[in-house]
Amino acid sequence: MKVPSDESCQTQAFPKEILWFCQLFGGFPLKYSSDTNGTKRLRFSPAVFLWGLVVVIVQTVVLMTWLGMIYKHALLSQNVALVSNTTLMAVTMDVFSLTLMIVVVFTSYVRKYPNIINCAELLEKVDRNLSHKMHGLKTRLWILLISLFTVTMLAYSAITEYKRPLFAEIKVLQLFKSIICHFPILNVYCTQAALFFHFTYITDSIAKTFQINNARIKQEVTRRSLVYQSLSSEGKKQEPSTTQLKVLIDNYWLLCDAVCQANSFYCDQMLVTIFSSFFHITVALYYLIVHINLGDIKFIANDGAWGVVYICHLILLIRPSSEVTASADETAPMICQLINMTPDPAIKRQVKSFLLQVPNHNARFSALGFFDLRNDILTSMAGAVTTYVVIMFQFQSQNHT
């Protein structure tokens, strides 16, 4: 009799839509390929690496050239007094933060790809243990929605950007040039979207798997307690098997290891991404207030929309990593409640041993150790953004005087 292969129940940590998008725009140098047993595994792809290297070099050169062109026209223009230092500072922060982000993200892909491969394999193993499928139609719709929204926003910006006071004064952009210049910007934002896709997907998968595993642990302990009570009432000394509970506890350790591997891969990428988002939110809110005072409706709509996009991007980026920590932290209190309810001594011994080891495992994401990726960081960033917007207006007032 032929034994069914493990491939029929195989799960993949990354859906192909996310992997293709990240390869195309982010240079994510991994792809699924079959090993000698016919099992599909993540492997390093030299072809995707070379493609990503070319894209990063072109993006960096174009962004630096664009910034140099703005400075050249601004400094050589006869109306240079009309171009404030605050405006040039805002443009410089914008370009440098984007350039730093794409370089650091691609460098992390190349240096740390074994970490994300290990994380993916751990998640796939836990999903096989739980018989849980990781992704479906919702993932495809999410990718399509964000991609269309990004393209629409950038197309609108390309049409209106050339009329901004900075570019009108130094005559660096006309409509056609503005549209052409926004193609590299579109690629850069797609790179950021690619990082957003696979980071939030991995963290959301880990959080949901923690929740499923917690529910299974609760069900298994309850079932084992009922079986023990039934055997005790019948006068039998046999203890129920502890194998399934051991598998679920092992799943918890595997998920903690997956968080550790994912955090090692993403920590520096999250630092530069949050750094870039911080500057973009600050600049967008600054220009929004400026154009509200000037009464420029089209720029109010443009800057307001981009401000909302940047804020939503940051919230959606932080939310799943915060849920990972919350889901992992729910396990120990839940087991403490269950241990007082079960009469089975075998269960008590097993979960007590588990509780002693929990403090040694840290299921948290951080930005290179500077701060944890939790919801409370959003409050701190809101205060910092407000402070820097006020500082930019003070610089603007000094320029006018």
Coordinates of C-alpha atoms in Angstrom, one line a residue:
M1 CA 0.0 0.0 0.0
K2 CA 1.4 3.4 -1.0
V3 CA 1.9 5.8 1.9
P4 CA 0.7 9.3 1.1
S5 CA 3.4 11.9 0.9
D6 CA 3.7 14.8 3.2
E7 CA 3.4 17.2 0.3
S8 CA -0.4 16.9 0.2
C9 CA -0.6 18.4 3.7
Q10 CA 2.2 20.8 3.2
T11 CA 1.8 24.5 4.1
Q12 CA 3.9 27.4 3.0
A13 CA 4.8 30.4 5.2
F14 CA 4.6 32.9 2.4
P15 CA 1.8 32.9 -0.2
K16 CA 3.0 33.1 -3.7
E17 CA 1.3 36.5 -4.3
I18 CA 3.4 38.1 -1.5
L19 CA 6.5 36.4 -2.6
W20 CA 6.2 37.5 -6.2
F21 CA 5.4 41.1 -5.2
C22 CA 8.4 41.2 -2.8
Q23 CA 10.7 39.7 -5.4
L24 CA 9.6 42.2 -8.1
F25 CA 9.8 45.4 -6.0
G26 CA 11.8 44.6 -2.9
G27 CA 14.4 42.2 -4.3
F28 CA 13.4 39.7 -1.6
P29 CA 16.0 37.0 -2.7
L30 CA 14.0 33.9 -1.7
K31 CA 11.8 31.5 -3.7
Y32 CA 10.2 28.1 -3.1
S33 CA 11.9 25.2 -4.8
S34 CA 11.5 21.4 -4.4
D35 CA 14.2 19.4 -2.5
T36 CA 15.1 15.8 -3.2
N37 CA 12.0 14.6 -1.4
G38 CA 9.7 16.8 -3.5
T39 CA 9.0 19.1 -0.6
K40 CA 8.9 22.8 -1.4
R41 CA 11.2 24.9 0.7
L42 CA 12.4 28.5 0.8
R43 CA 15.8 28.9 -0.9
F44 CA 18.1 31.8 -1.8
S45 CA 17.7 32.8 -5.4
P46 CA 20.8 34.4 -7.1
A47 CA 18.7 35.7 -10.0
V48 CA 16.3 37.6 -7.7
F49 CA 19.3 38.9 -5.7
L50 CA 20.9 40.4 -8.8
W51 CA 17.5 41.9 -9.8
G52 CA 17.1 43.5 -6.4
L53 CA 20.7 44.8 -6.4
V54 CA 20.1 46.5 -9.8
V55 CA 16.8 48.0 -8.6
V56 CA 18.3 49.3 -5.3
I57 CA 21.3 50.9 -7.2
V58 CA 19.0 52.6 -9.8
Q59 CA 16.6 53.8 -7.0
T60 CA 19.5 55.3 -5.0
V61 CA 21.1 57.0 -8.0
V62 CA 17.8 58.4 -9.2
L63 CA 16.8 59.7 -5.7
M64 CA 20.2 61.3 -5.1
T65 CA 20.2 62.8 -8.6
W66 CA 16.7 64.2 -8.1
L67 CA 17.7 65.8 -4.7
G68 CA 20.9 67.2 -6.3
M69 CA 18.8 68.7 -9.1
I70 CA 16.5 70.4 -6.6
Y71 CA 19.4 71.9 -4.7
K72 CA 21.1 73.0 -7.9
H73 CA 18.0 74.9 -9.2
A74 CA 17.2 76.2 -5.7
L75 CA 20.7 77.7 -5.1
L76 CA 21.2 79.0 -8.6
S77 CA 17.7 80.5 -9.0
Q78 CA 17.3 84.2 -8.9
N79 CA 14.4 83.7 -6.6
V80 CA 16.4 81.7 -4.1
A81 CA 15.2 83.8 -1.2
L82 CA 11.6 82.5 -1.8
V83 CA 12.8 78.9 -1.3
S84 CA 13.0 78.5 2.5
N85 CA 15.5 76.4 4.3
T86 CA 12.6 74.6 5.9
T87 CA 11.4 73.4 2.5
L88 CA 14.8 72.2 1.5
M89 CA 15.2 70.5 4.8
A90 CA 11.8 68.7 4.4
V91 CA 12.8 67.5 0.9
T92 CA 16.2 66.3 2.1
M93 CA 14.7 64.4 5.0
D94 CA 12.1 62.8 2.6
V95 CA 14.7 61.6 0.1
F96 CA 17.4 60.5 2.6
S97 CA 14.9 58.5 4.7
L98 CA 13.6 56.7 1.6
T99 CA 17.2 56.0 0.4
L100 CA 18.3 54.7 3.8
M101 CA 15.3 52.5 4.0
I102 CA 15.7 50.8 0.6
V103 CA 19.5 50.2 1.2
V104 CA 19.1 48.8 4.7
V105 CA 16.1 46.6 3.8
F106 CA 17.9 45.0 0.8
T107 CA 21.1 44.6 2.9
S108 CA 19.1 42.9 5.6
Y109 CA 17.5 40.6 3.0
V110 CA 21.0 39.5 1.8
R111 CA 22.7 39.2 5.2
K112 CA 19.9 37.7 7.3
Y113 CA 17.8 35.6 4.9
P114 CA 18.6 32.3 6.8
N115 CA 16.7 33.8 9.8
I116 CA 13.5 34.2 7.8
I117 CA 13.9 30.8 6.3
N118 CA 14.2 29.3 9.8
C119 CA 11.2 31.3 10.9
A120 CA 9.1 30.0 7.9
E121 CA 10.1 26.4 8.5
L122 CA 9.1 26.7 12.2
L123 CA 5.7 28.2 11.3
E124 CA 5.2 25.5 8.7
K125 CA 6.0 22.8 11.3
V126 CA 3.5 24.3 13.8
D127 CA 0.8 24.6 11.2
R128 CA 1.2 20.9 10.3
N129 CA 0.9 20.0 14.0
L130 CA -2.3 22.1 14.3
S131 CA -3.6 21.1 10.8
H132 CA -4.0 24.9 10.1
K133 CA -3.9 26.6 6.8
M134 CA -2.1 30.0 6.9
H135 CA -3.5 32.0 4.0
G136 CA -6.3 32.3 1.5
L137 CA -8.4 34.7 -0.6
K138 CA -8.1 37.5 2.0
T139 CA -4.4 37.8 1.5
R140 CA -4.8 38.3 -2.3
L141 CA -7.5 40.9 -1.9
W142 CA -5.4 42.8 0.7
I143 CA -2.4 42.9 -1.7
L144 CA -4.5 44.1 -4.6
L145 CA -6.2 46.8 -2.5
I146 CA -3.0 48.3 -1.1
S147 CA -1.2 48.2 -4.5
L148 CA -4.1 50.0 -6.3
F149 CA -4.3 52.6 -3.6
T150 CA -0.6 53.3 -3.6
V151 CA -0.6 53.7 -7.4
T152 CA -3.6 56.0 -7.3
M153 CA -2.1 58.2 -4.6
L154 CA 1.2 58.5 -6.4
A155 CA -0.6 59.2 -9.8
Y156 CA -2.5 62.1 -8.2
S157 CA 0.7 63.4 -6.5
A158 CA 2.5 63.3 -9.9
I159 CA -0.2 65.4 -11.5
T160 CA -0.3 68.0 -8.7
E161 CA 3.3 68.1 -7.4
Y162 CA 4.7 70.2 -10.1
K163 CA 2.5 73.1 -9.0
R164 CA 3.9 73.3 -5.5
P165 CA 5.5 76.6 -4.6
L166 CA 9.0 75.0 -4.3
F167 CA 8.9 73.6 -7.8
A168 CA 7.1 76.5 -9.3
E169 CA 9.7 78.9 -8.1
I170 CA 12.8 76.9 -9.2
K171 CA 11.0 75.5 -12.3
V172 CA 12.4 72.0 -11.8
L173 CA 9.2 70.2 -12.8
Q174 CA 6.6 70.5 -15.4
L175 CA 3.7 68.1 -15.7
F176 CA 5.4 65.6 -18.0
K177 CA 8.6 65.7 -16.0
S178 CA 6.7 65.3 -12.7
I179 CA 5.0 62.1 -14.0
I180 CA 8.3 60.7 -15.2
C181 CA 10.1 61.5 -11.9
H182 CA 7.4 59.8 -9.9
F183 CA 8.1 56.4 -11.4
P184 CA 11.2 55.8 -9.2
I185 CA 9.1 57.1 -6.3
L186 CA 6.4 54.6 -7.1
N187 CA 9.1 51.8 -7.1
V188 CA 10.4 53.0 -3.7
Y189 CA 6.9 53.0 -2.2
C190 CA 6.3 49.6 -3.6
T191 CA 9.5 48.4 -1.9
Q192 CA 8.1 49.8 1.3
A193 CA 4.8 48.1 0.6
A194 CA 6.6 44.8 0.0
L195 CA 8.2 45.0 3.4
F196 CA 4.9 45.9 4.9
F197 CA 3.2 42.8 3.3
H198 CA 5.6 40.1 4.4
F199 CA 6.3 41.6 7.9
T200 CA 2.6 42.0 8.8
Y201 CA 1.8 38.7 7.2
I202 CA 4.4 36.8 9.2
T203 CA 3.6 38.6 12.5
D204 CA -0.2 38.2 12.0
S205 CA 0.3 34.5 11.2
I206 CA 2.4 34.0 14.4
A207 CA -0.2 35.9 16.5
K208 CA -3.1 33.8 15.1
T209 CA -1.1 30.6 15.6
F210 CA -0.4 31.5 19.2
Q211 CA -4.2 32.0 19.7
I212 CA -5.1 28.7 18.1
N213 CA -2.5 26.9 20.1
N214 CA -3.8 28.5 23.3
A215 CA -7.3 27.4 22.5
R216 CA -6.1 23.8 21.8
I217 CA -4.2 23.7 25.1
K218 CA -7.3 24.7 27.0
Q219 CA -9.4 22.1 25.2
E220 CA -6.8 19.4 25.7
V221 CA -6.4 20.1 29.5
T222 CA -10.2 20.2 29.9
R223 CA -10.5 16.9 28.0
R224 CA -7.7 15.3 30.0
S225 CA -9.3 16.4 33.2
L226 CA -12.7 14.8 32.2
V227 CA -11.0 11.6 31.2
Y228 CA -9.1 11.4 34.5
Q229 CA -12.3 12.0 36.5
S230 CA -14.0 9.3 34.5
L231 CA -11.2 6.8 35.1
S232 CA -11.1 7.7 38.8
S233 CA -14.9 7.2 39.2
E234 CA -14.5 3.7 37.6
G235 CA -11.7 2.9 40.0
K236 CA -9.0 2.6 37.2
K237 CA -5.4 3.6 38.0
Q238 CA -4.4 4.2 34.3
E239 CA -3.5 7.8 33.5
P240 CA -4.6 9.3 30.1
S241 CA -1.8 9.9 27.6
T242 CA 0.0 13.2 27.8
T243 CA 1.3 13.1 24.2
Q244 CA -1.1 15.7 22.7
L245 CA -0.5 18.2 25.4
K246 CA 3.3 17.8 25.0
V247 CA 2.9 18.6 21.2
L248 CA 0.9 21.7 22.0
I249 CA 3.5 22.9 24.6
D250 CA 6.3 22.2 22.0
N251 CA 4.3 24.3 19.6
Y252 CA 4.6 27.2 22.0
W253 CA 8.4 26.9 22.1
L254 CA 8.5 26.6 18.4
L255 CA 6.5 29.8 18.0
C256 CA 8.8 31.6 20.5
D257 CA 11.8 30.5 18.4
A258 CA 10.0 31.7 15.3
V259 CA 9.5 35.2 16.9
C260 CA 13.2 35.2 17.8
Q261 CA 14.2 34.4 14.2
A262 CA 11.8 36.9 12.7
N263 CA 12.9 39.6 15.1
S264 CA 16.5 39.0 14.1
F265 CA 15.6 39.4 10.5
Y266 CA 13.3 42.4 10.8
C267 CA 14.7 44.5 13.6
D268 CA 16.9 46.8 11.6
Q269 CA 14.4 47.0 8.8
M270 CA 11.7 48.1 11.3
L271 CA 14.0 50.8 12.7
V272 CA 14.6 52.5 9.3
T273 CA 11.0 52.0 8.3
I274 CA 9.6 53.7 11.4
F275 CA 12.3 56.3 11.1
S276 CA 11.2 57.0 7.5
S277 CA 7.5 57.0 8.5
F278 CA 8.2 59.5 11.3
F279 CA 9.8 62.0 8.9
H280 CA 7.1 61.5 6.3
I281 CA 4.3 62.1 8.9
T282 CA 6.1 65.2 10.2
V283 CA 6.6 66.7 6.7
A284 CA 3.0 65.8 5.6
L285 CA 1.4 67.4 8.6
Y286 CA 3.7 70.5 8.3
Y287 CA 2.7 71.0 4.7
L288 CA -1.0 70.3 5.5
I289 CA -1.0 73.1 8.0
V290 CA 0.8 75.4 5.7
H291 CA -1.7 74.8 2.9
I292 CA -4.7 75.1 5.2
N293 CA -3.4 78.6 6.1
L294 CA -2.9 79.4 2.4
G295 CA -6.3 77.9 1.4
D296 CA -4.8 75.6 -1.4
I297 CA -7.6 73.0 -1.6
K298 CA -5.8 70.6 -3.9
F299 CA -2.7 70.5 -1.8
I300 CA -4.8 70.2 1.4
A301 CA -6.4 67.1 -0.1
N302 CA -3.0 65.7 -1.3
D303 CA -1.1 66.3 2.0
G304 CA -4.0 65.3 4.1
A305 CA -4.4 62.0 2.2
W306 CA -0.7 61.3 2.4
G307 CA -0.7 62.1 6.2
V308 CA -3.6 59.6 6.7
V309 CA -1.8 57.0 4.6
Y310 CA 1.5 57.3 6.6
I311 CA -0.3 57.2 9.9
C312 CA -2.4 54.1 8.9
H313 CA 0.7 52.4 7.5
L314 CA 2.5 52.9 10.9
I315 CA -0.5 51.7 12.9
L316 CA -1.0 48.6 10.7
L317 CA 2.7 47.9 10.9
I318 CA 2.8 48.0 14.7
R319 CA -0.5 46.3 15.4
P320 CA 0.3 42.6 14.4
S321 CA 3.7 42.6 16.3
S322 CA 1.8 44.0 19.4
E323 CA -0.7 41.2 19.0
V324 CA 2.1 38.6 18.9
T325 CA 3.3 39.7 22.3
A326 CA -0.3 39.9 23.7
S327 CA -1.1 36.4 22.4
A328 CA 2.1 34.9 23.8
D329 CA 1.6 36.5 27.1
E330 CA -1.9 35.1 27.4
T331 CA -0.6 31.5 27.6
A332 CA 0.9 31.5 31.1
P333 CA -2.1 33.1 32.9
M334 CA -4.5 30.8 31.1
I335 CA -2.5 27.7 32.2
C336 CA -2.3 29.1 35.8
Q337 CA -6.1 29.1 35.8
L338 CA -6.3 25.6 34.3
I339 CA -3.8 24.1 36.7
N340 CA -6.1 24.9 39.7
M341 CA -9.1 23.3 38.0
T342 CA -7.6 20.0 37.0
P343 CA -7.3 17.0 39.4
D344 CA -4.9 15.1 37.1
P345 CA -1.4 15.1 38.8
A346 CA 0.3 14.3 35.4
I347 CA -1.1 17.5 33.9
K348 CA 0.0 19.5 36.9
R349 CA 3.5 18.2 36.6
Q350 CA 3.7 18.9 32.9
V351 CA 2.3 22.4 33.0
K352 CA 4.3 23.4 36.1
S353 CA 7.5 22.4 34.2
F354 CA 6.2 24.6 31.3
L355 CA 5.5 27.6 33.5
L356 CA 9.0 27.5 35.0
Q357 CA 10.5 27.8 31.5
V358 CA 8.2 30.6 30.2
P359 CA 10.2 33.5 31.7
N360 CA 13.2 32.4 29.7
H361 CA 11.4 32.9 26.3
N362 CA 10.7 36.4 25.0
A363 CA 8.1 36.6 22.3
R364 CA 8.6 40.3 21.4
F365 CA 9.6 42.3 18.4
S366 CA 11.9 45.3 18.7
A367 CA 13.5 48.0 16.4
L368 CA 17.1 46.8 16.8
G369 CA 16.6 46.8 20.6
F370 CA 15.9 50.6 20.8
F371 CA 12.2 50.1 21.5
D372 CA 9.6 47.3 21.4
L373 CA 7.1 47.3 18.6
R374 CA 4.0 47.7 20.7
N375 CA 1.0 50.0 20.5
D376 CA 2.3 52.3 23.2
I377 CA 5.1 53.5 20.9
L378 CA 2.5 55.2 18.7
T379 CA 1.7 57.6 21.6
S380 CA 5.3 58.5 22.0
M381 CA 5.7 59.1 18.3
A382 CA 2.6 61.3 18.2
G383 CA 4.2 63.6 20.8
A384 CA 7.5 63.6 18.9
V385 CA 5.8 64.5 15.6
T386 CA 4.0 67.4 17.3
T387 CA 7.2 68.7 18.7
Y388 CA 9.1 68.6 15.4
V389 CA 6.2 70.2 13.5
V390 CA 6.3 73.1 15.9
I391 CA 10.1 73.3 15.4
M392 CA 9.7 73.4 11.6
F393 CA 7.3 76.3 11.9
Q394 CA 9.7 78.2 14.1
F395 CA 12.4 77.8 11.5
Q396 CA 9.9 79.0 8.9
S397 CA 9.2 82.1 11.0
Q398 CA 12.9 82.8 11.2
N399 CA 13.3 82.5 7.5
H400 CA 10.5 85.1 6.9
T401 CA 12.1 87.5 9.3

